[in-house]
PDB file of C-alpha atoms in Angstrom:
ATOM      1  CA  MET W 164     -29.332 -68.283 -80.276  1.00 93.00           C
ATOM      2  CA  LYS W 165     -27.505 -68.951 -77.028  1.00 96.00           C
ATOM      3  CA  LYS W 166     -28.520 -67.100 -73.887  1.00 97.00           C
ATOM      4  CA  ILE W 167     -27.577 -67.449 -70.233  1.00 97.00           C
ATOM      5  CA  ILE W 168     -30.487 -66.975 -67.841  1.00 97.00           C
ATOM      6  CA  THR W 169     -29.509 -66.228 -64.249  1.00 97.00           C
ATOM      7  CA  PHE W 170     -32.059 -66.625 -61.467  1.00 95.00           C
ATOM      8  CA  GLY W 171     -31.410 -66.650 -57.730  1.00 90.00           C
ATOM      9  CA  GLN W 172     -28.369 -68.872 -57.084  1.00 91.00           C
ATOM     10  CA  HIS W 173     -28.850 -70.755 -60.361  1.00 92.00           C
ATOM     11  CA  SER W 174     -28.344 -70.315 -64.069  1.00 94.00           C
ATOM     12  CA  ALA W 175     -29.474 -71.994 -67.266  1.00 96.00           C
ATOM     13  CA  GLU W 176     -28.320 -71.905 -70.875  1.00 96.00           C
ATOM     14  CA  LEU W 177     -30.967 -71.721 -73.581  1.00 97.00           C
ATOM     15  CA  THR W 178     -29.738 -72.925 -76.959  1.00 96.00           C
ATOM     16  CA  ALA W 179     -32.338 -72.516 -79.705  1.00 96.00           C
ATOM     17  CA  ASP W 180     -32.708 -73.032 -83.429  1.00 94.00           C
ATOM     18  CA  GLU W 181     -35.747 -72.418 -85.606  1.00 92.00           C
ATOM     19  CA  HIS W 182     -37.945 -75.200 -84.159  1.00 95.00           C
ATOM     20  CA  ARG W 183     -35.808 -76.911 -81.516  1.00 97.00           C
ATOM     21  CA  ALA W 184     -34.287 -75.754 -78.276  1.00 97.00           C
ATOM     22  CA  ALA W 185     -32.522 -77.125 -75.224  1.00 97.00           C
ATOM     23  CA  LEU W 186     -32.467 -75.613 -71.761  1.00 97.00           C
ATOM     24  CA  TYR W 187     -29.447 -76.740 -69.731  1.00 95.00           C
ATOM     25  CA  MET W 188     -29.861 -76.215 -65.989  1.00 94.00           C
ATOM     26  CA  ASP W 189     -27.040 -75.912 -63.454  1.00 91.00           C
ATOM     27  CA  GLU W 190     -29.015 -78.016 -60.971  1.00 81.00           C
ATOM     28  CA  LYS W 191     -28.322 -81.686 -60.295  1.00 79.00           C
ATOM     29  CA  SER W 192     -32.038 -82.502 -59.956  1.00 81.00           C
ATOM     30  CA  LEU W 193     -34.310 -83.049 -62.945  1.00 84.00           C
ATOM     31  CA  PRO W 194     -36.250 -79.832 -63.739  1.00 88.00           C
ATOM     32  CA  VAL W 195     -39.581 -81.657 -64.131  1.00 92.00           C
ATOM     33  CA  GLU W 196     -41.735 -78.896 -62.614  1.00 94.00           C
ATOM     34  CA  LEU W 197     -40.180 -76.347 -64.971  1.00 95.00           C
ATOM     35  CA  ALA W 198     -40.818 -78.677 -67.925  1.00 95.00           C
ATOM     36  CA  ASP W 199     -44.488 -78.943 -66.915  1.00 95.00           C
ATOM     37  CA  VAL W 200     -44.864 -75.154 -66.764  1.00 95.00           C
ATOM     38  CA  LEU W 201     -43.141 -74.759 -70.146  1.00 96.00           C
ATOM     39  CA  ASN W 202     -45.552 -77.300 -71.634  1.00 93.00           C
ATOM     40  CA  GLU W 203     -48.461 -75.049 -70.611  1.00 91.00           C
ATOM     41  CA  ALA W 204     -47.307 -72.414 -73.127  1.00 84.00           C
ATOM     42  CA  GLY W 205     -49.256 -72.755 -76.371  1.00 80.00           C
ATOM     43  CA  ASP W 206     -46.410 -73.023 -78.891  1.00 89.00           C
ATOM     44  CA  ILE W 207     -43.933 -74.982 -76.750  1.00 95.00           C
ATOM     45  CA  HIS W 208     -43.775 -78.763 -76.439  1.00 96.00           C
ATOM     46  CA  VAL W 209     -41.292 -80.372 -74.050  1.00 97.00           C
ATOM     47  CA  HIS W 210     -40.284 -83.690 -75.570  1.00 95.00           C
ATOM     48  CA  ASN W 211     -37.811 -84.861 -72.931  1.00 95.00           C
ATOM     49  CA  VAL W 212     -36.257 -84.119 -69.567  1.00 94.00           C
ATOM     50  CA  GLN W 213     -33.008 -85.851 -68.779  1.00 93.00           C
ATOM     51  CA  LYS W 214     -29.613 -85.566 -67.140  1.00 91.00           C
ATOM     52  CA  THR W 215     -26.467 -84.780 -69.085  1.00 87.00           C
ATOM     53  CA  ASP W 216     -23.339 -86.904 -68.750  1.00 87.00           C
ATOM     54  CA  ASP W 217     -22.080 -84.551 -66.038  1.00 86.00           C
ATOM     55  CA  GLY W 218     -25.338 -84.920 -64.065  1.00 84.00           C
ATOM     56  CA  PHE W 219     -27.073 -81.625 -64.834  1.00 89.00           C
ATOM     57  CA  GLY W 220     -30.691 -81.347 -65.983  1.00 93.00           C
ATOM     58  CA  VAL W 221     -31.661 -80.589 -69.574  1.00 95.00           C
ATOM     59  CA  ILE W 222     -35.085 -79.919 -71.102  1.00 96.00           C
ATOM     60  CA  GLY W 223     -35.606 -80.665 -74.808  1.00 97.00           C
ATOM     61  CA  ILE W 224     -38.102 -78.328 -76.486  1.00 97.00           C
ATOM     62  CA  ILE W 225     -39.906 -78.168 -79.824  1.00 97.00           C
ATOM     63  CA  HIS W 226     -41.417 -74.736 -80.554  1.00 96.00           C
ATOM     64  CA  ASP W 227     -43.024 -72.513 -83.177  1.00 93.00           C
ATOM     65  CA  LEU W 228     -41.955 -69.183 -81.708  1.00 95.00           C
ATOM     66  CA  PRO W 229     -39.563 -66.419 -82.714  1.00 95.00           C
ATOM     67  CA  ALA W 230     -36.407 -66.511 -80.583  1.00 94.00           C
ATOM     68  CA  SER W 231     -37.411 -63.485 -78.493  1.00 94.00           C
ATOM     69  CA  ASP W 232     -40.825 -64.996 -77.658  1.00 95.00           C
ATOM     70  CA  LEU W 233     -39.264 -68.335 -76.729  1.00 97.00           C
ATOM     71  CA  LEU W 234     -36.816 -66.568 -74.419  1.00 97.00           C
ATOM     72  CA  ALA W 235     -39.674 -64.610 -72.818  1.00 96.00           C
ATOM     73  CA  GLU W 236     -41.700 -67.800 -72.238  1.00 96.00           C
ATOM     74  CA  VAL W 237     -38.717 -69.590 -70.685  1.00 97.00           C
ATOM     75  CA  CYS W 238     -37.974 -66.632 -68.392  1.00 97.00           C
ATOM     76  CA  ASP W 239     -41.645 -66.441 -67.379  1.00 96.00           C
ATOM     77  CA  ALA W 240     -41.699 -70.164 -66.575  1.00 96.00           C
ATOM     78  CA  ILE W 241     -38.507 -69.871 -64.499  1.00 96.00           C
ATOM     79  CA  THR W 242     -40.007 -66.925 -62.587  1.00 96.00           C
ATOM     80  CA  ARG W 243     -43.170 -68.921 -61.859  1.00 95.00           C
ATOM     81  CA  VAL W 244     -41.364 -72.074 -60.726  1.00 94.00           C
ATOM     82  CA  TYR W 245     -38.479 -70.544 -58.763  1.00 93.00           C
ATOM     83  CA  ASP W 246     -40.295 -67.385 -57.584  1.00 95.00           C
ATOM     84  CA  THR W 247     -37.400 -65.129 -58.522  1.00 94.00           C
ATOM     85  CA  ASP W 248     -36.446 -62.581 -61.176  1.00 96.00           C
ATOM     86  CA  THR W 249     -34.378 -63.540 -64.203  1.00 97.00           C
ATOM     87  CA  THR W 250     -31.455 -61.832 -65.901  1.00 96.00           C
ATOM     88  CA  VAL W 251     -30.510 -62.652 -69.499  1.00 97.00           C
ATOM     89  CA  SER W 252     -27.091 -62.338 -71.100  1.00 95.00           C
ATOM     90  CA  ASN W 253     -25.437 -63.610 -74.261  1.00 92.00           C
ATOM     91  CA  ALA W 254     -23.580 -66.898 -73.954  1.00 83.00           C
ATOM     92  CA  ARG W 255     -19.940 -66.782 -74.936  1.00 76.00           C
ATOM     93  CA  PRO W 256     -18.833 -69.139 -77.694  1.00 66.00           C
TER      94      PRO W 256
END
């Protein structure tokens, strides 16, 4: 699953498989607060927060959720941290 999540002036790409996911942020700062909020969800464990080679933030996730539930949890966390609504679209290959 690949989804683009748009929120305020920012966007993120959620790439997820059965038990692993990565959330790539378009921000240059590390999304540590977002990682903390994601960790509060019962079936999500953030195992790393780092910068990509081009300087953007990425959150590594291990989960035991169906794709739709993972997407809902990520959108809820973004709403809580950034205090804005989210819009989801399919990522283009």
